CSV table of C-alpha atoms in Angstrom, one decimal:
chain,number,residue,atom,x,y,z
A,297,UNK,CA,-31.5,37.6,46.5
A,298,UNK,CA,-30.8,33.9,47.1
A,299,UNK,CA,-29.7,31.8,44.1
A,300,UNK,CA,-31.4,28.5,43.3
A,301,UNK,CA,-29.6,25.6,44.7
A,302,UNK,CA,-27.6,23.7,42.1
A,303,UNK,CA,-29.1,20.5,40.8
A,304,UNK,CA,-27.1,17.3,40.7
A,305,UNK,CA,-25.4,16.6,37.4
A,306,UNK,CA,-26.4,13.2,36.3
A,307,UNK,CA,-26.6,14.2,32.6
A,308,UNK,CA,-24.2,14.5,29.8
A,309,UNK,CA,-22.1,17.7,29.7
A,310,UNK,CA,-21.5,17.5,26.0
A,311,UNK,CA,-25.2,17.2,25.2
A,312,UNK,CA,-26.1,19.9,27.7
A,313,UNK,CA,-23.6,22.3,26.1
A,314,UNK,CA,-25.1,21.5,22.6
A,315,UNK,CA,-28.6,22.1,24.0
A,316,UNK,CA,-27.6,25.4,25.6
A,317,UNK,CA,-26.0,26.6,22.3
A,318,UNK,CA,-29.2,25.7,20.4
A,319,UNK,CA,-31.4,27.5,22.9
A,320,UNK,CA,-29.0,30.4,23.5
A,321,UNK,CA,-29.2,29.8,27.2
A,322,UNK,CA,-26.5,31.0,29.6
A,323,UNK,CA,-23.3,29.1,30.5
A,324,UNK,CA,-21.4,30.3,33.5
A,325,UNK,CA,-17.8,29.7,34.6
A,326,UNK,CA,-17.4,29.4,38.3
A,327,UNK,CA,-14.9,28.5,41.0
A,328,UNK,CA,-17.6,26.5,42.8
A,329,UNK,CA,-21.0,24.8,41.9
A,330,UNK,CA,-22.7,28.2,42.7
A,331,UNK,CA,-23.2,31.2,40.4
A,332,UNK,CA,-22.1,33.4,43.3
A,333,UNK,CA,-18.5,32.6,42.5
A,334,UNK,CA,-18.7,33.2,38.8
A,335,UNK,CA,-15.6,34.2,36.9
A,336,UNK,CA,-14.5,34.9,33.3
A,337,UNK,CA,-11.0,33.3,33.8
A,338,UNK,CA,-10.9,29.7,32.5
A,339,UNK,CA,-7.6,29.2,34.3
A,340,UNK,CA,-9.1,29.7,37.7
A,341,UNK,CA,-12.6,28.3,37.1
A,342,UNK,CA,-13.4,24.7,38.2
A,343,UNK,CA,-17.0,24.4,37.1
A,344,UNK,CA,-19.2,25.1,34.1
A,345,UNK,CA,-22.8,25.9,35.0
A,346,UNK,CA,-25.9,25.6,32.8
A,347,UNK,CA,-28.9,27.7,33.9
A,348,UNK,CA,-31.6,26.1,31.8
A,349,UNK,CA,-33.9,24.3,32.6
A,350,UNK,CA,-32.4,24.1,36.1
A,351,UNK,CA,-29.0,25.2,37.4
A,352,UNK,CA,-26.7,22.2,36.5
A,353,UNK,CA,-23.0,22.4,37.4
A,354,UNK,CA,-20.3,20.2,35.8
A,355,UNK,CA,-16.7,20.1,37.0
A,356,UNK,CA,-14.4,21.3,34.2
A,357,UNK,CA,-12.4,18.1,34.7
A,358,UNK,CA,-15.4,15.9,33.7
A,359,UNK,CA,-14.4,13.6,30.9
A,360,UNK,CA,-16.8,13.8,27.9
A,361,UNK,CA,-17.8,11.4,25.2
A,362,UNK,CA,-15.6,13.2,22.7
A,363,UNK,CA,-12.6,10.9,22.1
A,364,UNK,CA,-9.2,12.1,20.9
A,365,UNK,CA,-6.1,9.8,20.7
A,366,UNK,CA,-8.3,7.0,22.2
A,367,UNK,CA,-8.9,9.1,25.4
A,368,UNK,CA,-11.9,11.1,26.5
A,369,UNK,CA,-11.4,14.9,26.3
A,370,UNK,CA,-12.4,16.9,29.4
A,371,UNK,CA,-15.0,19.6,29.6
A,372,UNK,CA,-12.5,22.3,30.0
A,373,UNK,CA,-10.9,21.5,26.6
A,374,UNK,CA,-14.3,21.2,24.9
A,375,UNK,CA,-15.3,24.6,26.3
A,376,UNK,CA,-12.0,26.2,25.3
A,377,UNK,CA,-12.3,24.8,21.7
A,378,UNK,CA,-15.9,26.3,21.5
A,379,UNK,CA,-14.7,29.7,22.8
A,380,UNK,CA,-12.0,29.8,20.1
A,381,UNK,CA,-14.0,28.2,17.3
A,382,UNK,CA,-13.3,31.1,15.0
A,383,UNK,CA,-9.6,31.4,15.7
A,384,UNK,CA,-7.0,30.4,13.0
A,385,UNK,CA,-4.9,27.4,13.9
A,386,UNK,CA,-1.8,29.3,15.0
A,387,UNK,CA,-3.9,31.5,17.3
A,388,UNK,CA,-5.7,28.5,18.7
A,389,UNK,CA,-2.5,26.7,19.5
A,390,UNK,CA,-0.9,29.9,21.0
A,391,UNK,CA,-4.0,30.4,23.2
A,392,UNK,CA,-3.9,26.8,24.4
A,393,UNK,CA,-0.3,27.2,25.4
A,394,UNK,CA,-1.0,30.4,27.2
A,395,UNK,CA,-3.9,28.8,29.1
A,396,UNK,CA,-1.8,25.8,30.1
A,397,UNK,CA,0.9,28.2,31.4
A,398,UNK,CA,-1.8,30.0,33.5
A,399,UNK,CA,-3.2,26.6,34.7
A,400,UNK,CA,0.3,25.5,35.9
A,401,UNK,CA,0.6,28.6,38.1
A,402,UNK,CA,-2.9,28.3,39.5
A,403,UNK,CA,-3.4,26.7,42.9
A,404,UNK,CA,-6.8,25.1,42.2
A,405,UNK,CA,-5.9,23.8,38.7
A,406,UNK,CA,-2.2,23.2,38.9
A,407,UNK,CA,-2.5,19.7,37.5
A,408,UNK,CA,-5.1,20.6,34.8
A,409,UNK,CA,-4.3,21.0,31.2
A,410,UNK,CA,-6.3,22.0,28.2
A,411,UNK,CA,-6.0,19.5,25.3
A,412,UNK,CA,-5.0,21.0,21.9
A,413,UNK,CA,-7.4,19.3,19.4
A,414,UNK,CA,-6.2,18.9,15.9
A,415,UNK,CA,-7.9,20.8,13.1
A,416,UNK,CA,-10.2,17.9,11.9
A,417,UNK,CA,-11.3,17.1,15.5
A,418,UNK,CA,-12.0,20.7,16.3
A,419,UNK,CA,-14.0,21.2,13.1
A,420,UNK,CA,-16.0,18.1,13.8
A,421,UNK,CA,-16.7,19.1,17.4
A,422,UNK,CA,-17.8,22.7,16.5
A,423,UNK,CA,-20.0,21.4,13.6
A,424,UNK,CA,-21.7,19.0,16.0
A,425,UNK,CA,-22.2,21.6,18.8
A,426,UNK,CA,-23.7,24.1,16.4
A,427,UNK,CA,-26.2,21.5,15.3
A,428,UNK,CA,-25.0,21.5,11.7
A,429,UNK,CA,-24.2,17.8,12.0
A,430,UNK,CA,-26.0,15.1,13.9
A,431,UNK,CA,-23.2,12.6,13.7
A,432,UNK,CA,-19.6,12.7,14.8
A,433,UNK,CA,-17.0,10.0,14.4
A,434,UNK,CA,-15.2,11.3,17.5
A,435,UNK,CA,-18.3,11.2,19.9
A,436,UNK,CA,-19.3,8.0,21.5
A,437,UNK,CA,-23.1,7.5,21.5
A,438,UNK,CA,-25.1,7.7,24.7
A,439,UNK,CA,-26.2,4.5,26.3
A,440,UNK,CA,-29.8,3.4,25.6
A,441,UNK,CA,-30.9,3.7,29.2
A,442,UNK,CA,-29.8,7.3,29.6
A,443,UNK,CA,-30.9,8.4,26.1
A,444,UNK,CA,-34.6,8.5,27.0
A,445,UNK,CA,-34.1,10.6,30.1
A,446,UNK,CA,-31.9,13.0,28.3
A,447,UNK,CA,-34.4,13.3,25.5
A,448,UNK,CA,-37.2,14.2,28.0
A,449,UNK,CA,-35.1,16.8,29.7
A,450,UNK,CA,-33.9,18.3,26.4
A,451,UNK,CA,-37.4,18.4,25.0
A,452,UNK,CA,-38.6,20.6,27.8
A,453,UNK,CA,-35.7,23.0,27.5
A,454,UNK,CA,-35.9,23.4,23.7
A,455,UNK,CA,-39.7,23.5,23.2
A,456,UNK,CA,-40.0,27.3,23.6
A,457,UNK,CA,-37.2,28.1,21.2
A,458,UNK,CA,-39.6,29.1,18.3
A,459,UNK,CA,-38.4,26.5,15.8
A,460,UNK,CA,-34.7,27.0,16.6
A,461,UNK,CA,-34.2,23.3,17.4
A,462,UNK,CA,-36.1,20.1,17.8
A,463,UNK,CA,-35.2,16.9,19.8
A,464,UNK,CA,-35.3,13.5,18.2
A,465,UNK,CA,-34.4,10.2,19.8
A,466,UNK,CA,-32.6,7.9,17.4
A,467,UNK,CA,-31.7,4.5,19.0
A,468,UNK,CA,-29.3,5.2,21.8
A,469,UNK,CA,-28.4,8.7,20.9
A,470,UNK,CA,-30.2,12.0,21.1
A,471,UNK,CA,-30.0,14.2,18.0
A,472,UNK,CA,-30.9,17.8,17.8
A,473,UNK,CA,-31.9,19.1,14.3
A,474,UNK,CA,-31.4,22.9,14.0
A,475,UNK,CA,-32.7,25.1,11.3
A,476,UNK,CA,-29.8,26.1,9.0
A,477,UNK,CA,-29.1,28.7,6.4
A,478,UNK,CA,-30.6,27.5,3.1
A,479,UNK,CA,-27.3,28.2,1.3
A,480,UNK,CA,-25.3,26.3,3.9
A,481,UNK,CA,-27.9,23.4,3.8
A,482,UNK,CA,-27.5,23.2,0.0
A,483,UNK,CA,-23.7,22.8,0.5
A,484,UNK,CA,-24.2,20.1,3.1
A,485,UNK,CA,-26.5,18.2,0.8
A,486,UNK,CA,-23.8,17.9,-1.8
A,487,UNK,CA,-21.2,16.6,0.7
A,488,UNK,CA,-19.9,13.0,0.3
A,489,UNK,CA,-17.5,11.0,2.3
A,490,UNK,CA,-14.2,10.6,0.7
A,491,UNK,CA,-12.7,7.1,0.8
A,492,UNK,CA,-9.0,6.3,1.3
A,493,UNK,CA,-6.9,3.7,-0.5
A,494,UNK,CA,-8.0,1.0,1.9
A,495,UNK,CA,-11.7,1.5,1.2
A,496,UNK,CA,-11.4,2.2,-2.6
A,497,UNK,CA,-8.8,-0.3,-3.7
A,498,UNK,CA,-10.6,-3.5,-2.8
A,499,UNK,CA,-9.8,-7.0,-4.0
A,500,UNK,CA,-8.2,-10.2,-2.8
A,501,UNK,CA,-6.9,-11.7,-6.1
A,502,UNK,CA,-3.1,-11.1,-6.5
A,503,UNK,CA,-2.3,-10.0,-10.0
A,504,UNK,CA,1.2,-9.8,-11.5
A,505,UNK,CA,1.6,-7.0,-14.0
A,506,UNK,CA,5.2,-7.7,-14.9
A,507,UNK,CA,4.2,-8.2,-18.6
A,508,UNK,CA,2.8,-4.7,-18.6
A,509,UNK,CA,6.1,-3.3,-17.4
A,510,UNK,CA,8.0,-5.0,-20.2
A,511,UNK,CA,5.5,-3.8,-22.9
A,512,UNK,CA,5.8,-0.3,-21.6
A,513,UNK,CA,9.6,-0.4,-21.6
A,514,UNK,CA,9.6,-1.6,-25.2
A,515,UNK,CA,7.2,1.2,-26.2
A,516,UNK,CA,9.2,3.9,-24.4
A,517,UNK,CA,12.5,2.7,-25.8
A,518,UNK,CA,11.1,2.7,-29.4
A,519,UNK,CA,9.7,6.2,-28.9
A,520,UNK,CA,13.1,7.6,-27.8
A,521,UNK,CA,14.8,6.0,-30.8
A,522,UNK,CA,12.2,7.3,-33.2
A,523,UNK,CA,11.0,3.9,-34.3
A,524,UNK,CA,7.4,3.4,-35.3
A,525,UNK,CA,5.2,1.2,-33.1
A,526,UNK,CA,5.7,-2.5,-34.0
A,527,UNK,CA,9.2,-1.9,-35.4
A,528,UNK,CA,11.0,-2.9,-32.2
A,529,UNK,CA,9.4,-6.2,-32.2
A,530,UNK,CA,10.3,-6.9,-35.8
A,531,UNK,CA,13.9,-5.7,-35.2
A,532,UNK,CA,14.2,-7.9,-32.1
A,533,UNK,CA,12.8,-10.8,-34.0
A,534,UNK,CA,15.5,-10.4,-36.6
A,535,UNK,CA,18.1,-10.4,-33.8
A,536,UNK,CA,16.5,-13.4,-32.2
A,537,UNK,CA,16.6,-15.4,-35.5
A,538,UNK,CA,20.3,-14.6,-35.8
A,539,UNK,CA,20.5,-16.6,-39.0
A,540,UNK,CA,21.5,-14.0,-41.6
A,541,UNK,CA,23.3,-11.2,-39.8
A,542,UNK,CA,25.7,-10.9,-36.9
A,543,UNK,CA,25.5,-8.4,-34.0
A,544,UNK,CA,27.8,-6.1,-36.1
A,545,UNK,CA,25.4,-6.3,-39.1
A,546,UNK,CA,27.8,-8.2,-41.4
A,547,UNK,CA,26.5,-11.1,-43.5
A,548,UNK,CA,26.9,-14.5,-41.9
A,549,UNK,CA,28.3,-17.6,-43.6
A,550,UNK,CA,25.8,-20.1,-44.8
A,551,UNK,CA,25.2,-23.0,-42.4
A,552,UNK,CA,25.5,-21.0,-39.2
A,553,UNK,CA,23.8,-23.1,-36.5
A,554,UNK,CA,20.7,-21.8,-34.7
A,555,UNK,CA,21.3,-20.5,-31.2
A,556,UNK,CA,19.5,-22.2,-28.3
A,557,UNK,CA,17.0,-20.1,-26.4
A,558,UNK,CA,16.5,-19.7,-22.6
A,559,UNK,CA,13.3,-18.1,-21.3
A,560,UNK,CA,13.4,-16.2,-18.0
A,561,UNK,CA,10.4,-15.6,-15.7
A,562,UNK,CA,9.0,-12.1,-16.2
A,563,UNK,CA,7.8,-12.1,-12.6
A,564,UNK,CA,9.2,-9.3,-10.3
A,565,UNK,CA,9.6,-11.9,-7.6
A,566,UNK,CA,12.1,-14.0,-9.6
A,567,UNK,CA,15.7,-14.0,-8.2
A,568,UNK,CA,17.1,-14.1,-11.8
A,569,UNK,CA,15.9,-11.6,-14.3
A,570,UNK,CA,17.3,-9.8,-17.3
A,571,UNK,CA,19.2,-7.4,-15.0
A,572,UNK,CA,21.4,-10.2,-13.4
A,573,UNK,CA,21.1,-13.4,-15.5
A,574,UNK,CA,24.2,-12.8,-17.6
A,575,UNK,CA,26.8,-12.5,-14.7
A,576,UNK,CA,25.1,-15.5,-13.1
A,577,UNK,CA,25.4,-17.8,-16.2
A,578,UNK,CA,28.7,-16.3,-17.5
A,579,UNK,CA,30.7,-15.5,-14.4
A,580,UNK,CA,29.1,-17.9,-11.9
A,581,UNK,CA,28.2,-15.1,-9.5
A,582,UNK,CA,24.7,-14.1,-8.2
A,583,UNK,CA,24.1,-10.3,-7.9
A,584,UNK,CA,20.9,-8.5,-6.9
A,585,UNK,CA,18.8,-7.4,-9.9
A,586,UNK,CA,19.0,-3.7,-10.5
A,587,UNK,CA,15.9,-2.5,-12.3
A,588,UNK,CA,17.7,0.7,-13.4
A,589,UNK,CA,20.6,-1.1,-15.1
A,590,UNK,CA,20.9,-1.2,-18.9
A,591,UNK,CA,20.4,-5.0,-18.9
A,592,UNK,CA,17.1,-4.7,-17.1
A,593,UNK,CA,15.5,-2.9,-20.1
A,594,UNK,CA,17.2,-5.1,-22.8
A,595,UNK,CA,15.0,-7.2,-25.1
A,596,UNK,CA,17.5,-10.0,-25.3
A,597,UNK,CA,21.0,-11.0,-24.0
A,598,UNK,CA,23.6,-13.5,-25.0
A,599,UNK,CA,25.6,-16.0,-22.9
A,600,UNK,CA,28.2,-18.4,-24.3
A,601,UNK,CA,29.1,-21.9,-23.0
A,602,UNK,CA,31.1,-24.8,-24.1
A,603,UNK,CA,29.1,-28.1,-24.1
A,604,UNK,CA,31.7,-30.7,-24.7
A,605,UNK,CA,29.4,-33.7,-25.0
A,606,UNK,CA,27.6,-31.9,-27.9
A,607,UNK,CA,30.3,-29.8,-29.6
A,608,UNK,CA,33.8,-29.9,-28.1
A,609,UNK,CA,35.2,-27.5,-30.7
A,610,UNK,CA,33.2,-24.3,-30.4
A,611,UNK,CA,30.9,-22.8,-27.7
A,612,UNK,CA,27.1,-22.4,-28.0
A,613,UNK,CA,25.7,-18.9,-27.9
A,614,UNK,CA,22.5,-18.9,-25.9
A,615,UNK,CA,19.8,-16.2,-26.4
A,616,UNK,CA,18.3,-15.0,-23.1
A,617,UNK,CA,14.8,-13.5,-23.2
A,618,UNK,CA,11.9,-13.1,-20.7
A,619,UNK,CA,8.9,-13.0,-23.0
A,620,UNK,CA,7.5,-14.8,-26.1
A,621,UNK,CA,6.2,-11.7,-27.9
A,622,UNK,CA,9.0,-12.0,-30.5
A,623,UNK,CA,8.7,-15.8,-30.9
A,624,UNK,CA,8.1,-17.3,-34.4
A,625,UNK,CA,6.7,-20.9,-34.6
A,626,UNK,CA,10.1,-22.4,-35.3
A,627,UNK,CA,11.7,-20.8,-32.2
A,628,UNK,CA,10.0,-23.3,-29.9
A,629,UNK,CA,12.3,-26.0,-31.3
A,630,UNK,CA,15.3,-24.0,-30.1
A,631,UNK,CA,13.9,-23.5,-26.6
A,632,UNK,CA,16.1,-25.5,-24.1
A,633,UNK,CA,15.2,-24.1,-20.6
A,634,UNK,CA,12.5,-22.1,-18.9
A,635,UNK,CA,13.1,-20.3,-15.5
A,636,UNK,CA,10.0,-20.2,-13.4
A,637,UNK,CA,8.9,-19.0,-9.9
A,638,UNK,CA,6.1,-21.5,-9.7
A,639,UNK,CA,3.4,-19.3,-11.2
A,640,UNK,CA,1.4,-21.0,-14.0
A,641,UNK,CA,0.3,-17.7,-15.6
A,642,UNK,CA,3.8,-17.5,-17.0
A,643,UNK,CA,3.0,-20.2,-19.5
A,644,UNK,CA,-0.3,-18.8,-21.0
A,645,UNK,CA,1.5,-17.5,-24.1
A,646,UNK,CA,3.7,-20.6,-24.6
A,647,UNK,CA,3.2,-23.3,-27.2
A,648,UNK,CA,2.9,-25.8,-24.3
A,649,UNK,CA,0.6,-24.1,-21.8
A,650,UNK,CA,0.4,-26.7,-19.1
A,651,UNK,CA,3.6,-27.2,-16.9
A,652,UNK,CA,3.5,-30.9,-17.3
A,653,UNK,CA,3.5,-30.7,-21.1
A,654,UNK,CA,6.1,-27.8,-21.2
A,655,UNK,CA,8.6,-29.5,-19.0
A,656,UNK,CA,8.4,-32.8,-21.0
A,657,UNK,CA,9.9,-30.8,-23.9
A,658,UNK,CA,12.3,-28.4,-22.1
A,659,UNK,CA,14.2,-28.1,-18.8
A,660,UNK,CA,12.4,-26.2,-16.0
A,661,UNK,CA,14.6,-24.2,-13.6
A,662,UNK,CA,13.5,-22.9,-10.2
A,663,UNK,CA,16.1,-20.8,-8.3
A,664,UNK,CA,15.3,-20.0,-4.6
A,665,UNK,CA,17.2,-19.0,-1.5
A,666,UNK,CA,19.2,-21.6,0.3
A,667,UNK,CA,17.3,-22.8,3.3
A,668,UNK,CA,13.9,-21.8,1.9
A,669,UNK,CA,11.3,-24.5,1.0
A,670,UNK,CA,10.6,-25.2,-2.7
A,671,UNK,CA,7.0,-24.2,-3.4
A,672,UNK,CA,4.5,-27.1,-3.5
A,673,UNK,CA,3.5,-26.1,-7.1
A,674,UNK,CA,7.1,-26.5,-8.3
A,675,UNK,CA,7.5,-29.9,-6.6
A,676,UNK,CA,4.2,-31.0,-8.1
A,677,UNK,CA,5.5,-30.4,-11.7
A,678,UNK,CA,7.8,-33.4,-11.3
A,679,UNK,CA,11.3,-34.2,-12.3
A,680,UNK,CA,11.2,-32.0,-15.4
A,681,UNK,CA,12.0,-29.0,-13.1
A,682,UNK,CA,15.4,-28.6,-11.6
A,683,UNK,CA,15.3,-26.8,-8.2
A,684,UNK,CA,18.5,-24.9,-7.3
A,685,UNK,CA,19.3,-22.8,-4.3
A,686,UNK,CA,21.7,-19.8,-3.9
A,687,UNK,CA,22.9,-18.2,-0.7
A,688,UNK,CA,20.9,-15.2,0.5
A,689,UNK,CA,22.2,-11.8,-0.5
A,690,UNK,CA,24.2,-10.2,2.2
A,691,UNK,CA,26.0,-7.5,0.2
A,692,UNK,CA,28.3,-7.3,-2.8
A,693,UNK,CA,30.7,-10.2,-3.0
A,694,UNK,CA,29.9,-11.5,0.5
A,695,UNK,CA,29.8,-15.3,0.8
A,696,UNK,CA,29.2,-15.9,-3.0
A,697,UNK,CA,31.8,-18.8,-3.3
A,698,UNK,CA,29.1,-21.4,-3.7
A,699,UNK,CA,27.4,-19.7,-6.7
A,700,UNK,CA,29.8,-21.2,-9.1
A,701,UNK,CA,28.9,-24.7,-8.0
A,702,UNK,CA,25.2,-24.0,-8.5
A,703,UNK,CA,25.8,-22.5,-12.0
A,704,UNK,CA,28.0,-25.5,-13.1
A,705,UNK,CA,25.2,-27.8,-11.9
A,706,UNK,CA,22.7,-25.8,-14.0
A,707,UNK,CA,24.8,-25.9,-17.1
A,708,UNK,CA,25.2,-29.7,-16.7
A,709,UNK,CA,21.4,-30.1,-16.6
A,710,UNK,CA,20.9,-27.8,-19.7
A,711,UNK,CA,23.5,-29.8,-21.6
A,712,UNK,CA,21.9,-33.1,-20.6
A,713,UNK,CA,18.5,-31.8,-21.7
A,714,UNK,CA,19.8,-30.6,-25.1
A,715,UNK,CA,21.5,-33.9,-25.7
A,716,UNK,CA,18.3,-35.7,-24.9
A,717,UNK,CA,16.4,-33.4,-27.3
A,718,UNK,CA,18.7,-34.3,-30.2
A,719,UNK,CA,21.0,-31.2,-30.3
A,720,UNK,CA,24.2,-31.7,-32.2
A,721,UNK,CA,27.1,-29.5,-33.3
A,722,UNK,CA,24.9,-28.4,-36.2
A,723,UNK,CA,22.0,-27.3,-34.1
A,724,UNK,CA,18.6,-28.8,-32.9
A,725,UNK,CA,17.8,-32.2,-34.3
A,726,UNK,CA,20.9,-32.1,-36.6
A,727,UNK,CA,19.5,-29.1,-38.6
A,728,UNK,CA,21.9,-26.6,-39.9
């Protein structure tokens, strides 16, 4: 009995495979475009034949619209994935390796290889072929001019399948809606696409949360020490005042002068923070800020410096802080310098909230890398801000000989600002 001559294959092998699955029509592996040479061995087969509605052969090397790693997957790999749709991942991988070994030793398919699809791709492909999903992110849509022809051919083939499937043309793609198990349909109805961090975390406004970090550090430190909330601020305020007790807790002599205050920037982008400001001002050496150091979590630090033009007999003790949460109204008179990175949000809690007003009362200090340009915002704040540059960090102690020169220049500017603001040996404005 003669077999019908094979029809040309102008269609889409992926769509024809889906259609044949929906209508339960035969698919035949063959070593030629004829059913006379059918075989069950995928390693020796070169064609996949669809019998309905007419005999249509496709070479197994035909690239399909299924895209993996930005390349089309061939029909052999698609058919292999469908044959092993119920296999666990290790069995699927082992079967793919065994088939590739068999292909390598085959004369007709020595250069052929079956592509091992990853789990997500294989699941997406099987779901689409079964008709459980009409969309796939890995399948390119059919072109509009071929969609209508495919729809007409598919419609004839599926019409007799007693409600098993129906053909719909949606734009450029042909979609086949298959009747599903009601329980499975209920599960699909509750599915939702899960977003990733790029789709969920939207926003274009940069926000600095450094102040939150400092508040959290204060809270955690007070919890470990068994101090009630609010107590650390009060205790730190007493230290900041430094008018009645010393660091050792002993009563101070009447008339102790008030210590000048230097405010650091709380920004994480600042080169000088609580972790490295003391060695910079005291020793004249810049080191990288270590967020895990004890100084990084300190509420306040001290640095001493002789200012001969104001008091040639005893050094001033400077208080270093990076926030104004502990400030009392009279502390602003003791503020002599503010380190800044050029971000105006830093000044929102200050007594003087605009940069121009702030730096007419205290010295502004911007420290950047040598060779980098000073930000336009800092330059726009005028002569009240001193711009200093340190050598870029290249390792511990490497090329830091110019740091001392920068620090000396900074102390000269602070001394000049204090003298200009009326500081004397007794304190700010001559007060004791």
